[in-house]
PDB file of C-alpha atoms in Angstrom:
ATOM      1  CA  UNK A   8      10.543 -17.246  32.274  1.00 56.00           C
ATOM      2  CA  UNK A   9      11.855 -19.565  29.562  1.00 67.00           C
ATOM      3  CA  UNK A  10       9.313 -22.600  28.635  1.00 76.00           C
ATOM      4  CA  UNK A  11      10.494 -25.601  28.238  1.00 82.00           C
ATOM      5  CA  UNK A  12       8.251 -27.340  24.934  1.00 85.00           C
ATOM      6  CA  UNK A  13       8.835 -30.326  22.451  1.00 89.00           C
ATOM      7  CA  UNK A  14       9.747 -29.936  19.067  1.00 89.00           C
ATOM      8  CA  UNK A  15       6.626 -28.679  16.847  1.00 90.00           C
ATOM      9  CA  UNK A  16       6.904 -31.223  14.550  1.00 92.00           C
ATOM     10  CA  UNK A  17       6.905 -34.378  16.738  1.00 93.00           C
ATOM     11  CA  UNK A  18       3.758 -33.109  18.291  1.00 93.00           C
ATOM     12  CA  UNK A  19       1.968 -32.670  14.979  1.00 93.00           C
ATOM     13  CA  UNK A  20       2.886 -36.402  14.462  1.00 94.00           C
ATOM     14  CA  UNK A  21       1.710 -37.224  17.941  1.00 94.00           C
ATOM     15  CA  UNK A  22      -1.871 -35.603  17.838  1.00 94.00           C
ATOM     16  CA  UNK A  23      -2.168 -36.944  14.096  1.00 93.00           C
ATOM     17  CA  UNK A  24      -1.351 -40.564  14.767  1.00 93.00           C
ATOM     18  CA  UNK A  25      -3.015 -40.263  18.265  1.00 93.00           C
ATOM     19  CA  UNK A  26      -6.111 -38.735  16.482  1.00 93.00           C
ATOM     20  CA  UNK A  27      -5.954 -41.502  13.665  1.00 92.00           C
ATOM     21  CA  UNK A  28      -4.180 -44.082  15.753  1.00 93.00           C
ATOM     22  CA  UNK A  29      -2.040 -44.729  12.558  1.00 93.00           C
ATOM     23  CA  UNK A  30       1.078 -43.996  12.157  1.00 92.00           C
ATOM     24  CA  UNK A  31       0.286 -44.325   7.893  1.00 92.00           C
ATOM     25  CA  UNK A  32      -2.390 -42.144   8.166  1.00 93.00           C
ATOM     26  CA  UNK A  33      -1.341 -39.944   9.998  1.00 93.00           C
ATOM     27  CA  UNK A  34       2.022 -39.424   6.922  1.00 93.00           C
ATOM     28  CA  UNK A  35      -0.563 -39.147   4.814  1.00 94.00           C
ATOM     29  CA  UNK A  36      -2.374 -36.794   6.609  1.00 93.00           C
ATOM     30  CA  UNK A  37       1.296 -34.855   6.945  1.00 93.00           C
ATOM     31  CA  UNK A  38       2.266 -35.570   3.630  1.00 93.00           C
ATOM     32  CA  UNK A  39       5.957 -37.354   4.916  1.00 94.00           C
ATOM     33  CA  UNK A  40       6.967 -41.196   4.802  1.00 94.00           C
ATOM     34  CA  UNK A  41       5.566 -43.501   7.916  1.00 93.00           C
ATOM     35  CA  UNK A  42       8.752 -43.465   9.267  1.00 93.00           C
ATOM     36  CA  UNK A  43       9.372 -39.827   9.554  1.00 94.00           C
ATOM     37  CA  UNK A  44       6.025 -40.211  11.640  1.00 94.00           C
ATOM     38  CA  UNK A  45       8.086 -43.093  13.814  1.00 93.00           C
ATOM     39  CA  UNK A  46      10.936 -40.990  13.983  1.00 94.00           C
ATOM     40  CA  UNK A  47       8.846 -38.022  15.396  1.00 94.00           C
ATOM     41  CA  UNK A  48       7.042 -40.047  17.725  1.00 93.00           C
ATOM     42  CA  UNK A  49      10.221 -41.996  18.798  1.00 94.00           C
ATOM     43  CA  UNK A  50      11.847 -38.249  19.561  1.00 94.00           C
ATOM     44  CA  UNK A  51       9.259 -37.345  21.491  1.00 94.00           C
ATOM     45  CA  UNK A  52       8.938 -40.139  23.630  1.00 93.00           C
ATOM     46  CA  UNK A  53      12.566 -39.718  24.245  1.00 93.00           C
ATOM     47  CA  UNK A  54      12.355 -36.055  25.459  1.00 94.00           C
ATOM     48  CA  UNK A  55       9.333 -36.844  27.346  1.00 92.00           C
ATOM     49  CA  UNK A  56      10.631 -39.812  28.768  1.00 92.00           C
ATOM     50  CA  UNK A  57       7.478 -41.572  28.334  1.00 91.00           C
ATOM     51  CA  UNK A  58       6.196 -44.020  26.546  1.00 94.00           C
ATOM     52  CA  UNK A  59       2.960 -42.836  24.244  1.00 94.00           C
ATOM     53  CA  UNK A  60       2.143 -45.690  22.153  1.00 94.00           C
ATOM     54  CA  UNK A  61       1.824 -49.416  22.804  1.00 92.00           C
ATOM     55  CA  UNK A  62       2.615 -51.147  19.487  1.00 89.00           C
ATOM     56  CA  UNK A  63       0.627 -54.080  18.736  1.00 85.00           C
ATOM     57  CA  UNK A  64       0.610 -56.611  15.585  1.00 82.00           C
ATOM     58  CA  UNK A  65      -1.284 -54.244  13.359  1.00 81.00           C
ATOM     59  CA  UNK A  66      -2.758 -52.166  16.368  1.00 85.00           C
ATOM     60  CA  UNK A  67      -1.595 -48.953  18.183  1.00 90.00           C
ATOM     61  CA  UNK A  68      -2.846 -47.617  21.187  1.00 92.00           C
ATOM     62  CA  UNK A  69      -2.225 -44.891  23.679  1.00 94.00           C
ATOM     63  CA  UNK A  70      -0.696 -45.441  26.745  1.00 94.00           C
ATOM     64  CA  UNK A  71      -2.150 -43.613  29.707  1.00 94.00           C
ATOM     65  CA  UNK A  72       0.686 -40.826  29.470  1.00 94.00           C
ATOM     66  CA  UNK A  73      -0.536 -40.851  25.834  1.00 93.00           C
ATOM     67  CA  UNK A  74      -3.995 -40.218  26.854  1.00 93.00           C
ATOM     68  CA  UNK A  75      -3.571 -37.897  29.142  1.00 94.00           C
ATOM     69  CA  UNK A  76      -1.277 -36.048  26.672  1.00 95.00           C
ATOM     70  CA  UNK A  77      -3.103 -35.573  23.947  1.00 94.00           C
ATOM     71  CA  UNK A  78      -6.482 -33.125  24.986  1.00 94.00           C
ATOM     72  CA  UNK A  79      -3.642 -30.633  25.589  1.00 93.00           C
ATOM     73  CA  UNK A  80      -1.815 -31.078  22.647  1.00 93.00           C
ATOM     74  CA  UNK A  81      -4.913 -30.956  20.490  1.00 92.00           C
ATOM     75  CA  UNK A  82      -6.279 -27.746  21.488  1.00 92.00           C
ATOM     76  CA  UNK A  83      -3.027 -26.010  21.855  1.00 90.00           C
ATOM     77  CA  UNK A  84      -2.929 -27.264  18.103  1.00 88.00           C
ATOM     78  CA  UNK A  85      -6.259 -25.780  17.412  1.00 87.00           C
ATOM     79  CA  UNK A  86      -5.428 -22.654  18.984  1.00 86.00           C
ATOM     80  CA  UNK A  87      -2.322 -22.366  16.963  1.00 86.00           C
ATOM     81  CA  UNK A  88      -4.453 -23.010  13.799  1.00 81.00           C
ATOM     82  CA  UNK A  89      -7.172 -20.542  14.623  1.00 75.00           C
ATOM     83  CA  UNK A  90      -4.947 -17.830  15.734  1.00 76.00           C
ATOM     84  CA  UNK A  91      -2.624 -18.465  12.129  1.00 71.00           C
ATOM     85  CA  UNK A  92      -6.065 -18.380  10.122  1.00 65.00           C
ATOM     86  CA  UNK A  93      -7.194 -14.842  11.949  1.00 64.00           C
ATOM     87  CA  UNK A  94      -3.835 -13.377  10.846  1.00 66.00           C
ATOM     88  CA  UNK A  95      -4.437 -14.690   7.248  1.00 63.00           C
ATOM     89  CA  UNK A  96      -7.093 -12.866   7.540  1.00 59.00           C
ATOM     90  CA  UNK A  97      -5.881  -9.894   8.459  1.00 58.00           C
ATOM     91  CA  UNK A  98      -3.144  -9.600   6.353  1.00 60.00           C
ATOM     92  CA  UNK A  99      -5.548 -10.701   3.260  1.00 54.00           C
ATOM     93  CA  UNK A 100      -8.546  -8.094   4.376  1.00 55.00           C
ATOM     94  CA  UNK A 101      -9.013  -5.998   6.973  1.00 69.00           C
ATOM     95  CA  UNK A 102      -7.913  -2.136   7.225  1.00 83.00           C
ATOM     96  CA  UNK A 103      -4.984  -1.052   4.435  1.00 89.00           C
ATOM     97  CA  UNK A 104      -3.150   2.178   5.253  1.00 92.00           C
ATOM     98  CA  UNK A 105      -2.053   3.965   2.597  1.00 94.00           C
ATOM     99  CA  UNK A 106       0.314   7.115   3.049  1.00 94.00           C
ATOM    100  CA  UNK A 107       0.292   9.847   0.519  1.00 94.00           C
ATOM    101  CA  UNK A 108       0.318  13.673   0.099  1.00 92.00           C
ATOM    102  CA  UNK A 109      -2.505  15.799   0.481  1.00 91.00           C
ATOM    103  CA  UNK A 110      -2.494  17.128  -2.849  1.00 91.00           C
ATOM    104  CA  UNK A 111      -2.430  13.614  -4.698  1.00 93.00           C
ATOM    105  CA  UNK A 112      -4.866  12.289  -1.995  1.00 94.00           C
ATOM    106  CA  UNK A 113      -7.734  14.952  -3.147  1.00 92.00           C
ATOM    107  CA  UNK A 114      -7.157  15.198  -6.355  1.00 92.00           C
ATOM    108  CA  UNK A 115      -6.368  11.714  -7.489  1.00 94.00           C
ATOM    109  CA  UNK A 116      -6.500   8.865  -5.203  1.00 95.00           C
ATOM    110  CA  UNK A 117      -9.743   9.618  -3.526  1.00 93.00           C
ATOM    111  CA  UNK A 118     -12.008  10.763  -5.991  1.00 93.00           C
ATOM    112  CA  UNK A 119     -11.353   6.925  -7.481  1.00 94.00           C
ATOM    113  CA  UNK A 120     -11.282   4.717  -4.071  1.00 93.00           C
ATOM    114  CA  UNK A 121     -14.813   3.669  -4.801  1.00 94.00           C
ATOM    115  CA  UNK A 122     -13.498   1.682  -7.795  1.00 95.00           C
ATOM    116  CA  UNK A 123     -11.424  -0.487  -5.333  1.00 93.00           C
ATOM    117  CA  UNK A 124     -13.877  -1.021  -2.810  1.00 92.00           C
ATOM    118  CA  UNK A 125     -15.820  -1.962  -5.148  1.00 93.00           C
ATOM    119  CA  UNK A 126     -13.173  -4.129  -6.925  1.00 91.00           C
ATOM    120  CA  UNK A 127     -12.336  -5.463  -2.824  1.00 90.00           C
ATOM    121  CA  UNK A 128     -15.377  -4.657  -0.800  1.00 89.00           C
ATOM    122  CA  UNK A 129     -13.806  -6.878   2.015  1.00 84.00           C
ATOM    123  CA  UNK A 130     -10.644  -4.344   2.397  1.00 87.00           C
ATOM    124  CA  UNK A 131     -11.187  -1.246   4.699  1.00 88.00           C
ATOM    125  CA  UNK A 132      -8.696   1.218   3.563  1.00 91.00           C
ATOM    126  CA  UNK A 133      -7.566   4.360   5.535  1.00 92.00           C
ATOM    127  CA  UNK A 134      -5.695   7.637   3.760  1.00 93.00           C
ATOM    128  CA  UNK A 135      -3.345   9.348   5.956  1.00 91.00           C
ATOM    129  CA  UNK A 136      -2.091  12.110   3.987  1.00 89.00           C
ATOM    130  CA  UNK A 137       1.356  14.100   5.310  1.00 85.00           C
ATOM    131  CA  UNK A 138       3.817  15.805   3.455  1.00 83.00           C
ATOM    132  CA  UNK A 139       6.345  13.864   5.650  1.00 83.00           C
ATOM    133  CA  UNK A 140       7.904  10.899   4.296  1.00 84.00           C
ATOM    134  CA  UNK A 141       6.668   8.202   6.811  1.00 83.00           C
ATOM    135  CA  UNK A 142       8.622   5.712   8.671  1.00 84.00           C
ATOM    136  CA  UNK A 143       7.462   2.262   8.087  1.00 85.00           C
ATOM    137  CA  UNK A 144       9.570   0.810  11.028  1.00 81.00           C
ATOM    138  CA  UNK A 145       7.457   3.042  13.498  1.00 82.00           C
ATOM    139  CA  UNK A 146       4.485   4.407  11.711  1.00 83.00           C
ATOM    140  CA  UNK A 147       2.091   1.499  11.104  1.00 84.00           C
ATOM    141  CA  UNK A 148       1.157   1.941   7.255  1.00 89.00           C
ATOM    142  CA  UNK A 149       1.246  -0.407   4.494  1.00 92.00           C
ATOM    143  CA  UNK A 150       1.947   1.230   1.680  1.00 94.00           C
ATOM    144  CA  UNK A 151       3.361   4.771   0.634  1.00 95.00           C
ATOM    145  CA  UNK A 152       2.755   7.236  -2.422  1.00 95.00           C
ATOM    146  CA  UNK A 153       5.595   9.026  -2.764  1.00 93.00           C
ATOM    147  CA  UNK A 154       6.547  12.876  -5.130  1.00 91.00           C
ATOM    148  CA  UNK A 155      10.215  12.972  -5.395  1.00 90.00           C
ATOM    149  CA  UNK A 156      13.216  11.459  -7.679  1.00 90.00           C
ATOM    150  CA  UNK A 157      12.711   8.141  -6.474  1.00 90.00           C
ATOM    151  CA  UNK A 158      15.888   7.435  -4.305  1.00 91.00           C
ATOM    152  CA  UNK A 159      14.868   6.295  -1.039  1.00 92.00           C
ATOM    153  CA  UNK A 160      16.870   3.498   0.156  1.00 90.00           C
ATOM    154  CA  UNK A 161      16.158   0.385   1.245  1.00 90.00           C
ATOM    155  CA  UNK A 162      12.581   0.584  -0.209  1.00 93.00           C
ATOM    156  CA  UNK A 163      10.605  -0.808  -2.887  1.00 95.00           C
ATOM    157  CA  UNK A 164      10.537   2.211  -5.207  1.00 95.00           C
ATOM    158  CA  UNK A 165       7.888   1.857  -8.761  1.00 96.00           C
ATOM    159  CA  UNK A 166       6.944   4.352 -10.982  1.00 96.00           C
ATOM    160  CA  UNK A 167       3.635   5.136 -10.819  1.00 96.00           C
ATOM    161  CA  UNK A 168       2.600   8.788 -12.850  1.00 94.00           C
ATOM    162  CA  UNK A 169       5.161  10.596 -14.288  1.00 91.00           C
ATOM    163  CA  UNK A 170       4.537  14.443 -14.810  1.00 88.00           C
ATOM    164  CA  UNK A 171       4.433  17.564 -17.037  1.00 91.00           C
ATOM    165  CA  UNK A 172       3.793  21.182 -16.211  1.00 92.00           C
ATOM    166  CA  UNK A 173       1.586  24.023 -17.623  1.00 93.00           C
ATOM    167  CA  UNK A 174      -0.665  26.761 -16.326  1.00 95.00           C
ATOM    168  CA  UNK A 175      -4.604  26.000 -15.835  1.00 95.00           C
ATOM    169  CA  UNK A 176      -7.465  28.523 -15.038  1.00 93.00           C
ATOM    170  CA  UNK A 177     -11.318  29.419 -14.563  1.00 93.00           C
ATOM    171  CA  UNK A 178     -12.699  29.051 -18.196  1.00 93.00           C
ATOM    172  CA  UNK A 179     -14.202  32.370 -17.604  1.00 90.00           C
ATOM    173  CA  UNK A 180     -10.800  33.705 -18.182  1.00 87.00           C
ATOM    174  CA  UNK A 181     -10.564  32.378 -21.827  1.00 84.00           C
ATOM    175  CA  UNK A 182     -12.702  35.548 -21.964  1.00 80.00           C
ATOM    176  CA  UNK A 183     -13.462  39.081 -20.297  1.00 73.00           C
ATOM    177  CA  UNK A 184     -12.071  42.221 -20.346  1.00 77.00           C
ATOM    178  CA  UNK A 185      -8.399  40.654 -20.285  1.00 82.00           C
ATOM    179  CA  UNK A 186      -8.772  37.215 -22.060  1.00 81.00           C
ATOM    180  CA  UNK A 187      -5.933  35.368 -21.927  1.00 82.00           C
ATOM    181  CA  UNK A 188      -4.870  34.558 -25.605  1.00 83.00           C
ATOM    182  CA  UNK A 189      -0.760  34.367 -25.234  1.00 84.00           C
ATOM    183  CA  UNK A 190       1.057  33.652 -22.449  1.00 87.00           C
ATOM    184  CA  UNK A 191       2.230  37.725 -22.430  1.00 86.00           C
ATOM    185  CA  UNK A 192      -1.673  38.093 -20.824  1.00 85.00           C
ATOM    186  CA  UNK A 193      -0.711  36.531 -18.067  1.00 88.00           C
ATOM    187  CA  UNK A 194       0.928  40.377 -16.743  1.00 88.00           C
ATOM    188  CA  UNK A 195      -2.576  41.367 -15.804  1.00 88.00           C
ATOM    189  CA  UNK A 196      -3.748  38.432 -14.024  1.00 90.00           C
ATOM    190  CA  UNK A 197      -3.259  36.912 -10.737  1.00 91.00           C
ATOM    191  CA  UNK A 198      -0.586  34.518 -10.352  1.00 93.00           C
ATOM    192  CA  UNK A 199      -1.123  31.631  -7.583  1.00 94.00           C
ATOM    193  CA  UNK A 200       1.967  29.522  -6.402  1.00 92.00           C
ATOM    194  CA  UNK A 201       2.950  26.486  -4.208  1.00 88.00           C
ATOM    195  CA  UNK A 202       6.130  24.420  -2.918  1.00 79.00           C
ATOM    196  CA  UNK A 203       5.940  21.413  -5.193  1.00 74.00           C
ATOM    197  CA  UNK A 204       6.101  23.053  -8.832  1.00 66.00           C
ATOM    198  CA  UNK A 205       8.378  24.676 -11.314  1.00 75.00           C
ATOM    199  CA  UNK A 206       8.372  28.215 -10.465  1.00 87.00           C
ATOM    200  CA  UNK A 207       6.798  30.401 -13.054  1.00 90.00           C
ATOM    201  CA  UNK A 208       9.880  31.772 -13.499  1.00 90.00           C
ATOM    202  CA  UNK A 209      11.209  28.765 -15.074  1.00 89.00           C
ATOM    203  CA  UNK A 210       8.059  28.457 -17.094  1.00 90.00           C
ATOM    204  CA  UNK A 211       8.177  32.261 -18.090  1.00 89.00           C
ATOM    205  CA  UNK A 212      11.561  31.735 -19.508  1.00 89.00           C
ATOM    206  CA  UNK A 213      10.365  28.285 -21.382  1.00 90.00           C
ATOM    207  CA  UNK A 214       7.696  30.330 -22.986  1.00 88.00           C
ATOM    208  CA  UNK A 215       9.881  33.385 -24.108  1.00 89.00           C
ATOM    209  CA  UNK A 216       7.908  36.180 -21.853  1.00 87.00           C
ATOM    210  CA  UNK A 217       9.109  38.977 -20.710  1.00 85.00           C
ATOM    211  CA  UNK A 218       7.905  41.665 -17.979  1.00 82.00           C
ATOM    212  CA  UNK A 219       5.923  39.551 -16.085  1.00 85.00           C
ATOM    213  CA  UNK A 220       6.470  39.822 -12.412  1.00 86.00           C
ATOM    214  CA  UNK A 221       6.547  35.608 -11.099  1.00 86.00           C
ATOM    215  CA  UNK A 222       7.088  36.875  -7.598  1.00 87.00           C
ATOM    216  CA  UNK A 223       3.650  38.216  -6.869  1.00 88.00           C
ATOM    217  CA  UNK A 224       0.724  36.297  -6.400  1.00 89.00           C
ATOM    218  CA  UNK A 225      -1.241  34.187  -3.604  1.00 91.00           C
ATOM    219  CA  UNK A 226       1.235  31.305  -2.133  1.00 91.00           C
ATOM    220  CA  UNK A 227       0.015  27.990  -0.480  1.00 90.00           C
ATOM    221  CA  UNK A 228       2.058  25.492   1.065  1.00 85.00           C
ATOM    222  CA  UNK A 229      -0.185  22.681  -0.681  1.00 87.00           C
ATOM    223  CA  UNK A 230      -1.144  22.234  -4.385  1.00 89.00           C
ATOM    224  CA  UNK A 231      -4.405  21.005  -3.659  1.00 90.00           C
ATOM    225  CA  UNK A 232      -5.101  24.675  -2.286  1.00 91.00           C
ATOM    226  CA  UNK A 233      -3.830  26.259  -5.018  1.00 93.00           C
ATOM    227  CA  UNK A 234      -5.661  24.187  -7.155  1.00 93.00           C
ATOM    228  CA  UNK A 235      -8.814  25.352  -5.251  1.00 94.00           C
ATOM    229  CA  UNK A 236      -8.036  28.903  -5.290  1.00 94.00           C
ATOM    230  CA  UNK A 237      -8.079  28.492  -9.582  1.00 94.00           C
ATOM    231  CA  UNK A 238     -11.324  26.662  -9.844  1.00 94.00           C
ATOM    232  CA  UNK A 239     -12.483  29.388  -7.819  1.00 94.00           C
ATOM    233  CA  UNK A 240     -11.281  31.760 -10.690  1.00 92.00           C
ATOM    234  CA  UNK A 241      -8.647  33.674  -7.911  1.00 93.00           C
ATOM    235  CA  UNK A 242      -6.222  33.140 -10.602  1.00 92.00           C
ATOM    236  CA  UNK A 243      -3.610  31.227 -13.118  1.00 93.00           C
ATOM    237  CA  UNK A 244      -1.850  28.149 -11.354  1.00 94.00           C
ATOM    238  CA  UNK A 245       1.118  25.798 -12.567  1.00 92.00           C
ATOM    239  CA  UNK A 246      -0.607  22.620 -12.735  1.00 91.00           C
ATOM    240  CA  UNK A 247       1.296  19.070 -12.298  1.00 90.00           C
ATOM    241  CA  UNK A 248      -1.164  17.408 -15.006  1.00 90.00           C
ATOM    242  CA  UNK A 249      -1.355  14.240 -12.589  1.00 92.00           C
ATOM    243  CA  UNK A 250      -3.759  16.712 -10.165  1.00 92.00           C
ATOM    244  CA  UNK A 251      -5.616  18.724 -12.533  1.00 92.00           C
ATOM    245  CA  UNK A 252      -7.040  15.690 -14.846  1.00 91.00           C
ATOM    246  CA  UNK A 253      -9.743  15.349 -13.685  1.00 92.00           C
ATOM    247  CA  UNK A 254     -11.003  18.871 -13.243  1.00 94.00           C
ATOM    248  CA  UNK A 255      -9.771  19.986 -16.606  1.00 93.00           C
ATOM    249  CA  UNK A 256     -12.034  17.042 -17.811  1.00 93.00           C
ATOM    250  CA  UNK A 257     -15.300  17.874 -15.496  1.00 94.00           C
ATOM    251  CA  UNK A 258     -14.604  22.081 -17.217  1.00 94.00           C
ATOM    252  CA  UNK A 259     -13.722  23.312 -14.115  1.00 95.00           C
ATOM    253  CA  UNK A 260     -10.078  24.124 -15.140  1.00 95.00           C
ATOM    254  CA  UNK A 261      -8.887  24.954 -18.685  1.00 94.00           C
ATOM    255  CA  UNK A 262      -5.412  24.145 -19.831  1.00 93.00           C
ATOM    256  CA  UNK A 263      -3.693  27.451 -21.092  1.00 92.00           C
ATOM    257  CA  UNK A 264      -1.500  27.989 -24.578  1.00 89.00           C
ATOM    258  CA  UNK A 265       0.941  25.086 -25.411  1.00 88.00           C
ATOM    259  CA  UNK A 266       3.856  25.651 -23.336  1.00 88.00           C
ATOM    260  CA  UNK A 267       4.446  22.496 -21.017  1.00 90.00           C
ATOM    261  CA  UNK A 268       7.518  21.727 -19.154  1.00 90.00           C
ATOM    262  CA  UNK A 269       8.610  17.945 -18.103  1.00 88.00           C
ATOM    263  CA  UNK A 270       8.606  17.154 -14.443  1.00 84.00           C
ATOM    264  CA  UNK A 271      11.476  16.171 -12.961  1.00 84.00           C
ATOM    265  CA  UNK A 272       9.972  14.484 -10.191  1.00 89.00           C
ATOM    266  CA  UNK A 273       7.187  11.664 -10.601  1.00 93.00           C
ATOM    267  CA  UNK A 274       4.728   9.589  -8.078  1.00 94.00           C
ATOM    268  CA  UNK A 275       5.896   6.403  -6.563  1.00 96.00           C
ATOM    269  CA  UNK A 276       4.637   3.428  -5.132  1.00 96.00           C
ATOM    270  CA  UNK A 277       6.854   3.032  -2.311  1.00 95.00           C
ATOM    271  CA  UNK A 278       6.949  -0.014   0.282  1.00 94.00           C
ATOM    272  CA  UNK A 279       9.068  -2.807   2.406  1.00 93.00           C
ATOM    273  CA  UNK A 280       9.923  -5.529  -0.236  1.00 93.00           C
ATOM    274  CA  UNK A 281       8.471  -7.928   1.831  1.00 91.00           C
ATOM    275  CA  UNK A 282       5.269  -6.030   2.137  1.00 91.00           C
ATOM    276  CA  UNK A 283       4.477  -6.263  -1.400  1.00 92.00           C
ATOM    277  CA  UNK A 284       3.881 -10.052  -0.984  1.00 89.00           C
ATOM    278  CA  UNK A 285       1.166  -9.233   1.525  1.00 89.00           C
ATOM    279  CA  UNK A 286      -2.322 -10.102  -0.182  1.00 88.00           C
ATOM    280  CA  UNK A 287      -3.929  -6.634   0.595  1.00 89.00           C
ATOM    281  CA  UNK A 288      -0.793  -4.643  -0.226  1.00 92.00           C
ATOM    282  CA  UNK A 289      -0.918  -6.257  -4.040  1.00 93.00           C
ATOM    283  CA  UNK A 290      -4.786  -6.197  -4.757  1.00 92.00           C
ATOM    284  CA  UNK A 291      -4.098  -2.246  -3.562  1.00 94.00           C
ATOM    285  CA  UNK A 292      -0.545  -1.571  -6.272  1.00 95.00           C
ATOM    286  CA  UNK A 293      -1.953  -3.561  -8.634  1.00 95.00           C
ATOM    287  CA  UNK A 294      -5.434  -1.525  -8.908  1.00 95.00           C
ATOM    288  CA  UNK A 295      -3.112   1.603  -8.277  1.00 96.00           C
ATOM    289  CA  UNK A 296      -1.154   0.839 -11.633  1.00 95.00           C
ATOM    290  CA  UNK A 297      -5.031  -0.348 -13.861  1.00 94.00           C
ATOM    291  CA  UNK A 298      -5.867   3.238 -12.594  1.00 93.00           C
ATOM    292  CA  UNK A 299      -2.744   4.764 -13.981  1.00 91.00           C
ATOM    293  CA  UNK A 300      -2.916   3.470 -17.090  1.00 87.00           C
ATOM    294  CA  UNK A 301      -6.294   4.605 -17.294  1.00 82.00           C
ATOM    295  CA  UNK A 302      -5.492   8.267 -16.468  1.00 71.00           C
TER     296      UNK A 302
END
């Protein structure tokens, strides 16, 4: 059912000069000229086919049409207002959803939310971690972290972390009965492996070793496992440096021999153009990048 309504802007002017009966304060009040007020008024009258205003020598008045008019117009004003400020709001506050891996949600973004609520304690935010790559047409999130090479169209795309690889462990295995000194040790240990890194046989062959077997091992389809499964001294993993930071600083992981390998993927902040003008989404990317350069 269509709905047959006056221009917006001649009912502004209407409830403003009706409210001030003055047609100059109510251009002030607008910020236009008095006569775009007239205009406005004189359009509306038109469409209504009513008369509004009686204009007197340096008077105005409603008519009766005017009167009755005008308690409508003015709340339906109001409730325009209020329901504009509430999605302010929203958009400025409120619950941010943030889509990101597993891996880089345990092992970097969470341990360091506290710093933004505390930075925003008016922002709610919510992690949904998947190892898909979200939909922001139909998935209702507000701003991605992405692994990959960067291309994904239509998007947004920043760097946020770039990466490097090399193999971490249990400092218990610095010593023992097989310490590991070189990386040729690494034949009588336990190798652990995921999806997302360089396989250790591309690291094996960076470092020169021979004879070790890269194929056997304990395999997880998420780094944050694998991860787990070192600090738990299980065995030797291929770190992405982004990941293990933090635990190599807390001791719980030591970085092994000097062999590191560039990344060839990297994290992105990943988003809508548009959404990046949305209040919440930039207080959230910019403290994303302060904690970057921090790391």
């Amino acid at each position: 059912m269509s709905r047959r309504l006056p221009p917006l802007n001649a009912l502004r002017a209407f409830e403003a000069a009706a409210r001030h009966l003055s047609f100059t304060k109510a251009a002030d009040e607008l910020h236009v000229t008095q006569a775009a007020v007239s205009h406005q008024i004189k359009a509306l009258e038109e469409w209504l086919g009513l008369p509004l205003f009686r204009r007197m020598n340096r008077a105005l008045a409603l008519t009766e049409a005017g009167q009755s008019y005008l308690p409508p117009v003015r709340e339906a004003m109001d409730t325009l207002s209020q329901a504009t400020d509430r999605l302010i709001r929203a958009d400025s506050s409120g619950t941010l959803t943030i889509s990101t891996m597993p891996s880089f949600a345990s092992k970097w973004l969470v341990p360091r939310l506290m710093r933004f609520q505390k930075r925003h304690p008016e922002m709610d935010v919510r992690v949904h971690s998947t190892a898909q790559v979200v939909d922001f047409a139909r998935h209702d999130v507000d701003l991605a972290i992405r692994f990959g090479n960067g291309l994904w169209p239509d998007l947004r795309v920043e760097r946020l972390l770039t990466e490097e690889i090399f193999p971490v462990g249990h400092p218990s295995l610095l010593a023992g009965d097989r310490p590991l000194v070189n990386p040729d040790d690494l034949r009588h240990h336990t190798l652990l492996h995921d999806d997302y890194n360089i396989s250790w046989t591309v690291w094996c062959r960076a470092a020169g070793i021979e004879g070790v077997d890269t194929e056997r091992g304990l395999q997880f389809d998420d780094s944050s496992f694998t991860l787990q499964a070192a600090i738990n001294g299980h065995g030797i993993a291929l770190a992405r440096g982004v990941l293990v930071a933090d635990d190599i600083a807390a001791g719980r992981l030591v970085r092994l021999f000097e062999v590191r390998l560039p990344g060839s993927l990297a994290y992105y902040v990943v988003a809508p153009q548009h959404y990046f003008s949305r209040p919440k989404v930039k207080a959230f990317r910019d403290w994303l990048f302060d904690e970057a350069g921090a790391t």
